[in-house]
């Protein structure tokens, strides 16, 4: 086959770049992310795109969700059909930008429960400081998907996962829109057992803990607070 006509495999399947890092490089995801990065994207455009992207990322991150078989009646006969138990899943949003991902994820898994972790970055140390933590009951039986658009220094994700592990959940995954080598290294060093899903791995962090080229402050862009 003419090499220029060969399908670009990297664009057809999420790329598992290591045991615990999955780059979701589907063309729809990449296209929407590029539109979001533009500094002239309005708050409403940014939010709409984030919502759409979250649905697409939910599709990948739930790919290995456990299923059960139940008996159902089609108009023609009885059959054994597979269903997921969405109630076992908890989306944990790292406030406040994580909330931008929740709506899209919940539209795909409406039965999921939701937890919130409030952390702010100390501007001088960039360390995460917890101010809020509220989870559903029975976390030992639940699979957790932690959501935060940006995995930058990794401090918030690490602190949130430290706290969540104390509840002994069945599993934890982390989903972000954008990350950088520093964020991946920090999270993988602290929690090598937690798979990371991201739509992009950018070049680097700047001195203020922002990802370059990035998309700016995700919370400000979602909520129009700039
Ligand atoms: N948080 C953001 O909102 N943006 C970054 O680039 C890094 C952390």
PDB file of C-alpha atoms and ligand atoms in Angstrom:
ATOM      1  CA  UNK A   1       0.000   0.000   0.000  1.00  0.00           C
ATOM      2  CA  UNK A   2       1.151   3.532  -0.733  1.00  0.00           C
ATOM      3  CA  UNK A   3       2.540   4.655   2.675  1.00  0.00           C
ATOM      4  CA  UNK A   4       0.686   7.953   2.381  1.00  0.00           C
ATOM      5  CA  UNK A   5      -2.592   6.001   2.189  1.00  0.00           C
ATOM      6  CA  UNK A   6      -1.770   3.665   5.078  1.00  0.00           C
ATOM      7  CA  UNK A   7      -4.104   4.184   8.007  1.00  0.00           C
ATOM      8  CA  UNK A   8      -2.558   6.108  10.878  1.00  0.00           C
ATOM      9  CA  UNK A   9      -2.926   3.476  13.609  1.00  0.00           C
ATOM     10  CA  UNK A  10      -2.097   6.022  16.291  1.00  0.00           C
ATOM     11  CA  UNK A  11      -5.261   7.891  15.390  1.00  0.00           C
ATOM     12  CA  UNK A  12      -7.560   4.878  15.637  1.00  0.00           C
ATOM     13  CA  UNK A  13      -6.831   3.454  19.075  1.00  0.00           C
ATOM     14  CA  UNK A  14      -5.900   4.976  22.412  1.00  0.00           C
ATOM     15  CA  UNK A  15      -2.156   4.649  22.868  1.00  0.00           C
ATOM     16  CA  UNK A  16      -1.020   2.860  26.007  1.00  0.00           C
ATOM     17  CA  UNK A  17       2.370   4.540  26.390  1.00  0.00           C
ATOM     18  CA  UNK A  18       3.225   2.609  29.566  1.00  0.00           C
ATOM     19  CA  UNK A  19       1.522   0.258  31.997  1.00  0.00           C
ATOM     20  CA  UNK A  20      -0.346   3.103  33.614  1.00  0.00           C
ATOM     21  CA  UNK A  21      -0.541   5.902  31.044  1.00  0.00           C
ATOM     22  CA  UNK A  22      -3.084   5.994  28.220  1.00  0.00           C
ATOM     23  CA  UNK A  23      -3.009   8.777  25.654  1.00  0.00           C
ATOM     24  CA  UNK A  24      -6.476   9.189  24.164  1.00  0.00           C
ATOM     25  CA  UNK A  25      -5.491  10.479  20.759  1.00  0.00           C
ATOM     26  CA  UNK A  26      -8.741   9.889  18.886  1.00  0.00           C
ATOM     27  CA  UNK A  27      -9.117  12.593  16.190  1.00  0.00           C
ATOM     28  CA  UNK A  28     -12.355  13.896  17.724  1.00  0.00           C
ATOM     29  CA  UNK A  29     -10.637  14.316  21.079  1.00  0.00           C
ATOM     30  CA  UNK A  30      -7.594  16.022  19.558  1.00  0.00           C
ATOM     31  CA  UNK A  31      -9.724  18.338  17.412  1.00  0.00           C
ATOM     32  CA  UNK A  32     -11.876  19.491  20.307  1.00  0.00           C
ATOM     33  CA  UNK A  33      -8.854  19.942  22.550  1.00  0.00           C
ATOM     34  CA  UNK A  34      -7.160  22.174  19.976  1.00  0.00           C
ATOM     35  CA  UNK A  35     -10.286  24.359  19.794  1.00  0.00           C
ATOM     36  CA  UNK A  36     -10.326  24.628  23.590  1.00  0.00           C
ATOM     37  CA  UNK A  37      -6.675  25.666  23.786  1.00  0.00           C
ATOM     38  CA  UNK A  38      -7.226  28.781  21.656  1.00  0.00           C
ATOM     39  CA  UNK A  39      -7.141  31.887  23.792  1.00  0.00           C
ATOM     40  CA  UNK A  40     -10.090  33.364  21.909  1.00  0.00           C
ATOM     41  CA  UNK A  41     -12.408  30.428  22.744  1.00  0.00           C
ATOM     42  CA  UNK A  42     -15.310  31.881  24.749  1.00  0.00           C
ATOM     43  CA  UNK A  43     -16.332  30.513  28.143  1.00  0.00           C
ATOM     44  CA  UNK A  44     -19.401  28.866  26.636  1.00  0.00           C
ATOM     45  CA  UNK A  45     -17.405  27.315  23.784  1.00  0.00           C
ATOM     46  CA  UNK A  46     -14.775  26.081  26.229  1.00  0.00           C
ATOM     47  CA  UNK A  47     -17.417  24.527  28.482  1.00  0.00           C
ATOM     48  CA  UNK A  48     -19.300  22.889  25.607  1.00  0.00           C
ATOM     49  CA  UNK A  49     -16.115  21.386  24.209  1.00  0.00           C
ATOM     50  CA  UNK A  50     -15.036  20.159  27.650  1.00  0.00           C
ATOM     51  CA  UNK A  51     -18.421  18.509  28.065  1.00  0.00           C
ATOM     52  CA  UNK A  52     -18.109  16.742  24.706  1.00  0.00           C
ATOM     53  CA  UNK A  53     -14.512  15.735  25.388  1.00  0.00           C
ATOM     54  CA  UNK A  54     -15.461  14.337  28.785  1.00  0.00           C
ATOM     55  CA  UNK A  55     -18.024  12.045  27.163  1.00  0.00           C
ATOM     56  CA  UNK A  56     -15.401  10.793  24.729  1.00  0.00           C
ATOM     57  CA  UNK A  57     -12.865  10.247  27.502  1.00  0.00           C
ATOM     58  CA  UNK A  58     -15.483   8.455  29.626  1.00  0.00           C
ATOM     59  CA  UNK A  59     -15.842   6.009  26.749  1.00  0.00           C
ATOM     60  CA  UNK A  60     -12.135   5.086  26.993  1.00  0.00           C
ATOM     61  CA  UNK A  61     -11.747   5.109  30.755  1.00  0.00           C
ATOM     62  CA  UNK A  62     -14.752   2.823  31.282  1.00  0.00           C
ATOM     63  CA  UNK A  63     -13.644   0.368  28.586  1.00  0.00           C
ATOM     64  CA  UNK A  64     -12.798  -2.369  31.115  1.00  0.00           C
ATOM     65  CA  UNK A  65     -15.739  -1.763  33.455  1.00  0.00           C
ATOM     66  CA  UNK A  66     -17.068  -5.011  34.912  1.00  0.00           C
ATOM     67  CA  UNK A  67     -20.331  -6.237  33.394  1.00  0.00           C
ATOM     68  CA  UNK A  68     -23.011  -8.583  34.590  1.00  0.00           C
ATOM     69  CA  UNK A  69     -25.415 -10.737  32.611  1.00  0.00           C
ATOM     70  CA  UNK A  70     -29.147 -10.379  33.162  1.00  0.00           C
ATOM     71  CA  UNK A  71     -32.141 -11.962  31.506  1.00  0.00           C
ATOM     72  CA  UNK A  72     -34.241  -9.619  29.358  1.00  0.00           C
ATOM     73  CA  UNK A  73     -37.175  -9.993  26.943  1.00  0.00           C
ATOM     74  CA  UNK A  74     -36.768  -8.666  23.416  1.00  0.00           C
ATOM     75  CA  UNK A  75     -39.983  -8.394  21.344  1.00  0.00           C
ATOM     76  CA  UNK A  76     -39.069 -11.849  19.950  1.00  0.00           C
ATOM     77  CA  UNK A  77     -37.569 -13.910  22.769  1.00  0.00           C
ATOM     78  CA  UNK A  78     -35.739 -14.077  26.059  1.00  0.00           C
ATOM     79  CA  UNK A  79     -31.984 -13.489  26.056  1.00  0.00           C
ATOM     80  CA  UNK A  80     -29.005 -13.120  28.371  1.00  0.00           C
ATOM     81  CA  UNK A  81     -27.830  -9.512  28.019  1.00  0.00           C
ATOM     82  CA  UNK A  82     -24.813  -7.674  29.415  1.00  0.00           C
ATOM     83  CA  UNK A  83     -25.247  -4.567  31.558  1.00  0.00           C
ATOM     84  CA  UNK A  84     -22.960  -2.440  33.703  1.00  0.00           C
ATOM     85  CA  UNK A  85     -23.692  -1.485  37.275  1.00  0.00           C
ATOM     86  CA  UNK A  86     -23.095   2.253  37.021  1.00  0.00           C
ATOM     87  CA  UNK A  87     -23.887   2.728  40.716  1.00  0.00           C
ATOM     88  CA  UNK A  88     -20.598   1.025  41.652  1.00  0.00           C
ATOM     89  CA  UNK A  89     -18.699   3.793  39.895  1.00  0.00           C
ATOM     90  CA  UNK A  90     -17.776   7.054  41.619  1.00  0.00           C
ATOM     91  CA  UNK A  91     -16.518  10.078  39.754  1.00  0.00           C
ATOM     92  CA  UNK A  92     -14.405  12.111  42.148  1.00  0.00           C
ATOM     93  CA  UNK A  93     -14.003  15.716  41.104  1.00  0.00           C
ATOM     94  CA  UNK A  94     -11.013  17.701  42.293  1.00  0.00           C
ATOM     95  CA  UNK A  95     -12.605  21.101  42.868  1.00  0.00           C
ATOM     96  CA  UNK A  96     -13.187  23.265  41.185  1.00  0.00           C
ATOM     97  CA  UNK A  97     -12.016  22.537  37.644  1.00  0.00           C
ATOM     98  CA  UNK A  98     -12.861  18.828  37.979  1.00  0.00           C
ATOM     99  CA  UNK A  99     -16.540  19.797  37.969  1.00  0.00           C
ATOM    100  CA  UNK A 100     -16.142  20.801  34.327  1.00  0.00           C
ATOM    101  CA  UNK A 101     -15.603  17.121  33.485  1.00  0.00           C
ATOM    102  CA  UNK A 102     -18.441  15.726  35.608  1.00  0.00           C
ATOM    103  CA  UNK A 103     -21.419  16.630  33.430  1.00  0.00           C
ATOM    104  CA  UNK A 104     -20.068  14.872  30.340  1.00  0.00           C
ATOM    105  CA  UNK A 105     -19.028  11.785  32.308  1.00  0.00           C
ATOM    106  CA  UNK A 106     -22.406  11.591  34.054  1.00  0.00           C
ATOM    107  CA  UNK A 107     -24.302  11.862  30.784  1.00  0.00           C
ATOM    108  CA  UNK A 108     -22.562   8.645  29.697  1.00  0.00           C
ATOM    109  CA  UNK A 109     -22.833   6.873  33.094  1.00  0.00           C
ATOM    110  CA  UNK A 110     -25.914   8.485  34.693  1.00  0.00           C
ATOM    111  CA  UNK A 111     -26.051   6.002  37.584  1.00  0.00           C
ATOM    112  CA  UNK A 112     -22.570   6.872  38.836  1.00  0.00           C
ATOM    113  CA  UNK A 113     -22.122   8.447  42.244  1.00  0.00           C
ATOM    114  CA  UNK A 114     -20.094  11.634  42.700  1.00  0.00           C
ATOM    115  CA  UNK A 115     -17.536  12.654  45.305  1.00  0.00           C
ATOM    116  CA  UNK A 116     -15.769  15.993  45.713  1.00  0.00           C
ATOM    117  CA  UNK A 117     -12.315  16.842  47.006  1.00  0.00           C
ATOM    118  CA  UNK A 118     -11.546  20.493  47.613  1.00  0.00           C
ATOM    119  CA  UNK A 119      -7.869  21.323  47.335  1.00  0.00           C
ATOM    120  CA  UNK A 120      -6.165  24.592  46.642  1.00  0.00           C
ATOM    121  CA  UNK A 121      -2.616  25.158  45.550  1.00  0.00           C
ATOM    122  CA  UNK A 122      -0.566  27.185  48.023  1.00  0.00           C
ATOM    123  CA  UNK A 123       0.755  29.855  45.614  1.00  0.00           C
ATOM    124  CA  UNK A 124       4.227  29.912  47.155  1.00  0.00           C
ATOM    125  CA  UNK A 125       4.872  26.183  47.645  1.00  0.00           C
ATOM    126  CA  UNK A 126       2.425  24.872  44.972  1.00  0.00           C
ATOM    127  CA  UNK A 127       1.510  22.214  47.589  1.00  0.00           C
ATOM    128  CA  UNK A 128      -2.116  21.003  47.758  1.00  0.00           C
ATOM    129  CA  UNK A 129      -4.089  22.000  50.867  1.00  0.00           C
ATOM    130  CA  UNK A 130      -7.413  20.173  51.532  1.00  0.00           C
ATOM    131  CA  UNK A 131     -10.509  22.211  52.490  1.00  0.00           C
ATOM    132  CA  UNK A 132     -13.358  19.823  51.530  1.00  0.00           C
ATOM    133  CA  UNK A 133     -13.869  16.052  51.249  1.00  0.00           C
ATOM    134  CA  UNK A 134     -17.268  14.413  50.689  1.00  0.00           C
ATOM    135  CA  UNK A 135     -17.738  10.885  49.333  1.00  0.00           C
ATOM    136  CA  UNK A 136     -20.672   8.486  48.919  1.00  0.00           C
ATOM    137  CA  UNK A 137     -21.150   5.632  51.402  1.00  0.00           C
ATOM    138  CA  UNK A 138     -19.580   2.213  50.854  1.00  0.00           C
ATOM    139  CA  UNK A 139     -16.410   3.304  49.104  1.00  0.00           C
ATOM    140  CA  UNK A 140     -14.828  -0.160  49.698  1.00  0.00           C
ATOM    141  CA  UNK A 141     -17.131  -1.578  47.022  1.00  0.00           C
ATOM    142  CA  UNK A 142     -16.636   1.166  44.490  1.00  0.00           C
ATOM    143  CA  UNK A 143     -14.399   1.871  41.507  1.00  0.00           C
ATOM    144  CA  UNK A 144     -13.187   5.464  41.509  1.00  0.00           C
ATOM    145  CA  UNK A 145     -12.417   7.697  38.549  1.00  0.00           C
ATOM    146  CA  UNK A 146     -10.723  10.892  39.730  1.00  0.00           C
ATOM    147  CA  UNK A 147     -11.210  13.801  37.334  1.00  0.00           C
ATOM    148  CA  UNK A 148      -9.236  17.021  37.000  1.00  0.00           C
ATOM    149  CA  UNK A 149      -8.634  18.749  33.640  1.00  0.00           C
ATOM    150  CA  UNK A 150      -4.958  19.501  34.369  1.00  0.00           C
ATOM    151  CA  UNK A 151      -2.279  17.176  35.792  1.00  0.00           C
ATOM    152  CA  UNK A 152       0.430  19.802  36.304  1.00  0.00           C
ATOM    153  CA  UNK A 153       2.702  19.475  39.366  1.00  0.00           C
ATOM    154  CA  UNK A 154       0.671  16.419  40.370  1.00  0.00           C
ATOM    155  CA  UNK A 155       0.355  17.706  43.944  1.00  0.00           C
ATOM    156  CA  UNK A 156      -3.472  17.901  43.952  1.00  0.00           C
ATOM    157  CA  UNK A 157      -3.915  14.516  42.284  1.00  0.00           C
ATOM    158  CA  UNK A 158      -1.436  12.886  44.666  1.00  0.00           C
ATOM    159  CA  UNK A 159      -3.085  14.436  47.751  1.00  0.00           C
ATOM    160  CA  UNK A 160      -6.583  13.460  46.554  1.00  0.00           C
ATOM    161  CA  UNK A 161      -5.522   9.881  45.811  1.00  0.00           C
ATOM    162  CA  UNK A 162      -3.621   9.614  49.147  1.00  0.00           C
ATOM    163  CA  UNK A 163      -6.872  10.499  50.883  1.00  0.00           C
ATOM    164  CA  UNK A 164      -9.057   8.220  48.712  1.00  0.00           C
ATOM    165  CA  UNK A 165      -6.802   5.199  49.256  1.00  0.00           C
ATOM    166  CA  UNK A 166      -7.534   5.419  52.989  1.00  0.00           C
ATOM    167  CA  UNK A 167     -11.142   4.472  52.110  1.00  0.00           C
ATOM    168  CA  UNK A 168      -9.965   1.183  50.505  1.00  0.00           C
ATOM    169  CA  UNK A 169     -11.851   1.483  47.203  1.00  0.00           C
ATOM    170  CA  UNK A 170     -11.789  -1.415  44.719  1.00  0.00           C
ATOM    171  CA  UNK A 171      -9.845   0.623  42.165  1.00  0.00           C
ATOM    172  CA  UNK A 172      -8.741   4.149  41.294  1.00  0.00           C
ATOM    173  CA  UNK A 173      -8.106   5.690  37.859  1.00  0.00           C
ATOM    174  CA  UNK A 174      -7.132   9.283  37.079  1.00  0.00           C
ATOM    175  CA  UNK A 175      -8.446  11.198  34.051  1.00  0.00           C
ATOM    176  CA  UNK A 176      -7.225  14.573  32.847  1.00  0.00           C
ATOM    177  CA  UNK A 177      -7.373  16.564  29.664  1.00  0.00           C
ATOM    178  CA  UNK A 178      -3.800  17.729  29.655  1.00  0.00           C
ATOM    179  CA  UNK A 179      -0.616  16.808  31.426  1.00  0.00           C
ATOM    180  CA  UNK A 180       3.165  17.219  31.116  1.00  0.00           C
ATOM    181  CA  UNK A 181       6.206  15.016  31.857  1.00  0.00           C
ATOM    182  CA  UNK A 182       6.601  16.510  35.351  1.00  0.00           C
ATOM    183  CA  UNK A 183       2.997  15.737  36.335  1.00  0.00           C
ATOM    184  CA  UNK A 184       3.132  12.192  35.001  1.00  0.00           C
ATOM    185  CA  UNK A 185       6.443  11.477  36.768  1.00  0.00           C
ATOM    186  CA  UNK A 186       5.157  12.821  40.083  1.00  0.00           C
ATOM    187  CA  UNK A 187       1.856  10.917  40.006  1.00  0.00           C
ATOM    188  CA  UNK A 188       3.451   7.688  38.800  1.00  0.00           C
ATOM    189  CA  UNK A 189       6.127   7.934  41.520  1.00  0.00           C
ATOM    190  CA  UNK A 190       3.539   8.477  44.265  1.00  0.00           C
ATOM    191  CA  UNK A 191       0.858   6.125  42.931  1.00  0.00           C
ATOM    192  CA  UNK A 192       2.303   3.679  40.377  1.00  0.00           C
ATOM    193  CA  UNK A 193      -0.842   1.540  40.685  1.00  0.00           C
ATOM    194  CA  UNK A 194      -3.172   4.305  39.436  1.00  0.00           C
ATOM    195  CA  UNK A 195      -3.683   4.343  35.644  1.00  0.00           C
ATOM    196  CA  UNK A 196      -3.587   7.816  34.072  1.00  0.00           C
ATOM    197  CA  UNK A 197      -5.756   8.728  31.061  1.00  0.00           C
ATOM    198  CA  UNK A 198      -5.024  11.960  29.219  1.00  0.00           C
ATOM    199  CA  UNK A 199      -5.834  13.600  25.890  1.00  0.00           C
ATOM    200  CA  UNK A 200      -2.411  15.269  25.596  1.00  0.00           C
ATOM    201  CA  UNK A 201       1.082  15.350  27.079  1.00  0.00           C
ATOM    202  CA  UNK A 202       2.398  18.890  26.734  1.00  0.00           C
ATOM    203  CA  UNK A 203       5.994  20.116  26.789  1.00  0.00           C
ATOM    204  CA  UNK A 204       6.638  21.324  30.349  1.00  0.00           C
ATOM    205  CA  UNK A 205       5.568  23.235  33.444  1.00  0.00           C
ATOM    206  CA  UNK A 206       6.465  26.890  33.894  1.00  0.00           C
ATOM    207  CA  UNK A 207       7.730  28.402  37.161  1.00  0.00           C
ATOM    208  CA  UNK A 208       4.155  29.054  38.308  1.00  0.00           C
ATOM    209  CA  UNK A 209       3.072  25.448  37.842  1.00  0.00           C
ATOM    210  CA  UNK A 210       1.213  26.076  34.568  1.00  0.00           C
ATOM    211  CA  UNK A 211       1.423  23.648  31.681  1.00  0.00           C
ATOM    212  CA  UNK A 212       3.055  24.884  28.428  1.00  0.00           C
ATOM    213  CA  UNK A 213       1.678  25.350  25.841  1.00  0.00           C
ATOM    214  CA  UNK A 214      -1.421  24.276  27.818  1.00  0.00           C
ATOM    215  CA  UNK A 215      -4.721  26.114  27.828  1.00  0.00           C
ATOM    216  CA  UNK A 216      -4.310  28.508  30.747  1.00  0.00           C
ATOM    217  CA  UNK A 217      -6.201  28.210  34.025  1.00  0.00           C
ATOM    218  CA  UNK A 218      -8.829  25.533  33.441  1.00  0.00           C
ATOM    219  CA  UNK A 219     -11.063  26.692  36.316  1.00  0.00           C
ATOM    220  CA  UNK A 220     -11.082  30.294  35.092  1.00  0.00           C
ATOM    221  CA  UNK A 221     -11.821  29.183  31.549  1.00  0.00           C
ATOM    222  CA  UNK A 222     -14.685  26.884  32.593  1.00  0.00           C
ATOM    223  CA  UNK A 223     -16.320  29.341  34.974  1.00  0.00           C
ATOM    224  CA  UNK A 224     -15.398  32.624  33.260  1.00  0.00           C
ATOM    225  CA  UNK A 225     -13.656  33.978  36.353  1.00  0.00           C
ATOM    226  CA  UNK A 226     -10.573  35.436  34.725  1.00  0.00           C
TER     227      UNK A 226
HETATM  228  N1  LIG B   1      -3.943  24.242  36.464  1.00  0.00           N
HETATM  229  C1  LIG B   1      -4.479  24.887  35.421  1.00  0.00           C
HETATM  230  O1  LIG B   1      -5.648  25.272  35.429  1.00  0.00           O
HETATM  231  N2  LIG B   1      -3.688  25.130  34.341  1.00  0.00           N
HETATM  232  C2  LIG B   1      -2.408  24.722  34.283  1.00  0.00           C
HETATM  233  O2  LIG B   1      -1.747  24.942  33.264  1.00  0.00           O
HETATM  234  C3  LIG B   1      -1.876  24.037  35.395  1.00  0.00           C
HETATM  235  C4  LIG B   1      -2.671  23.804  36.469  1.00  0.00           C
END
